[in-house]
Amino acid sequence: MSRHLEDCSKRWDRNISLLFEQIRRNPEKRDEAKISVTCLRRAGVVGSSYSERQWRSEDDSGVFSFDEWSPAAVHCREDPLGLWRTP
């Protein structure tokens, strides 16, 4: 790989990869809280009383009231609309 290509990759890849993942997981730019909570409820990670407001608060703090590393929660984080992964 050329030095210029390596430099470009190091400088921009993180941004490009993040943009790619965001477009792939939520192409219509739907409300993150709504799609996340809907997915978490459907997967049985949270109950019906878990709200979008609670999700926003927990997402802001980085501390969730559920196991954010459970397979179902990870699935909801990566593909909340179920567009490209199967649970």
mmCIF file of C-alpha atoms in Angstrom, residues 45-80:
data_model
loop_
_atom_site.group_PDB
_atom_site.id
_atom_site.type_symbol
_atom_site.label_atom_id
_atom_site.label_comp_id
_atom_site.label_asym_id
_atom_site.label_seq_id
_atom_site.Cartn_x
_atom_site.Cartn_y
_atom_site.Cartn_z
ATOM 1 C CA VAL A 45 -34.633 -6.652 26.646
ATOM 2 C CA VAL A 46 -36.864 -4.009 28.272
ATOM 3 C CA GLY A 47 -40.506 -3.930 29.265
ATOM 4 C CA SER A 48 -43.325 -1.793 27.943
ATOM 5 C CA SER A 49 -42.750 0.845 30.642
ATOM 6 C CA TYR A 50 -39.234 1.584 29.320
ATOM 7 C CA SER A 51 -39.543 4.919 27.558
ATOM 8 C CA GLU A 52 -37.758 6.835 24.840
ATOM 9 C CA ARG A 53 -36.987 9.516 27.418
ATOM 10 C CA GLN A 54 -35.347 6.908 29.653
ATOM 11 C CA TRP A 55 -33.328 5.559 26.705
ATOM 12 C CA ARG A 56 -32.103 9.078 25.834
ATOM 13 C CA SER A 57 -31.064 9.719 29.432
ATOM 14 C CA GLU A 58 -29.246 6.402 29.686
ATOM 15 C CA ASP A 59 -27.639 6.830 26.270
ATOM 16 C CA ASP A 60 -26.367 10.275 27.282
ATOM 17 C CA SER A 61 -24.843 8.918 30.494
ATOM 18 C CA GLY A 62 -23.604 5.679 28.952
ATOM 19 C CA VAL A 63 -25.162 3.721 31.828
ATOM 20 C CA PHE A 64 -28.088 1.513 30.920
ATOM 21 C CA SER A 65 -30.629 -0.195 33.183
ATOM 22 C CA PHE A 66 -30.364 -3.363 31.092
ATOM 23 C CA ASP A 67 -27.476 -5.534 29.960
ATOM 24 C CA GLU A 68 -26.273 -3.505 26.989
ATOM 25 C CA TRP A 69 -23.911 -6.327 25.978
ATOM 26 C CA SER A 70 -26.528 -9.054 25.772
ATOM 27 C CA PRO A 71 -26.829 -10.441 22.232
ATOM 28 C CA ALA A 72 -30.311 -8.951 21.819
ATOM 29 C CA ALA A 73 -29.220 -5.491 23.000
ATOM 30 C CA VAL A 74 -26.158 -5.553 20.735
ATOM 31 C CA HIS A 75 -28.385 -6.547 17.827
ATOM 32 C CA CYS A 76 -30.673 -3.581 18.553
ATOM 33 C CA ARG A 77 -27.716 -1.219 18.738
ATOM 34 C CA GLU A 78 -26.236 -2.447 15.457
ATOM 35 C CA ASP A 79 -29.428 -3.035 13.455
ATOM 36 C CA PRO A 80 -32.463 -1.585 15.265
#
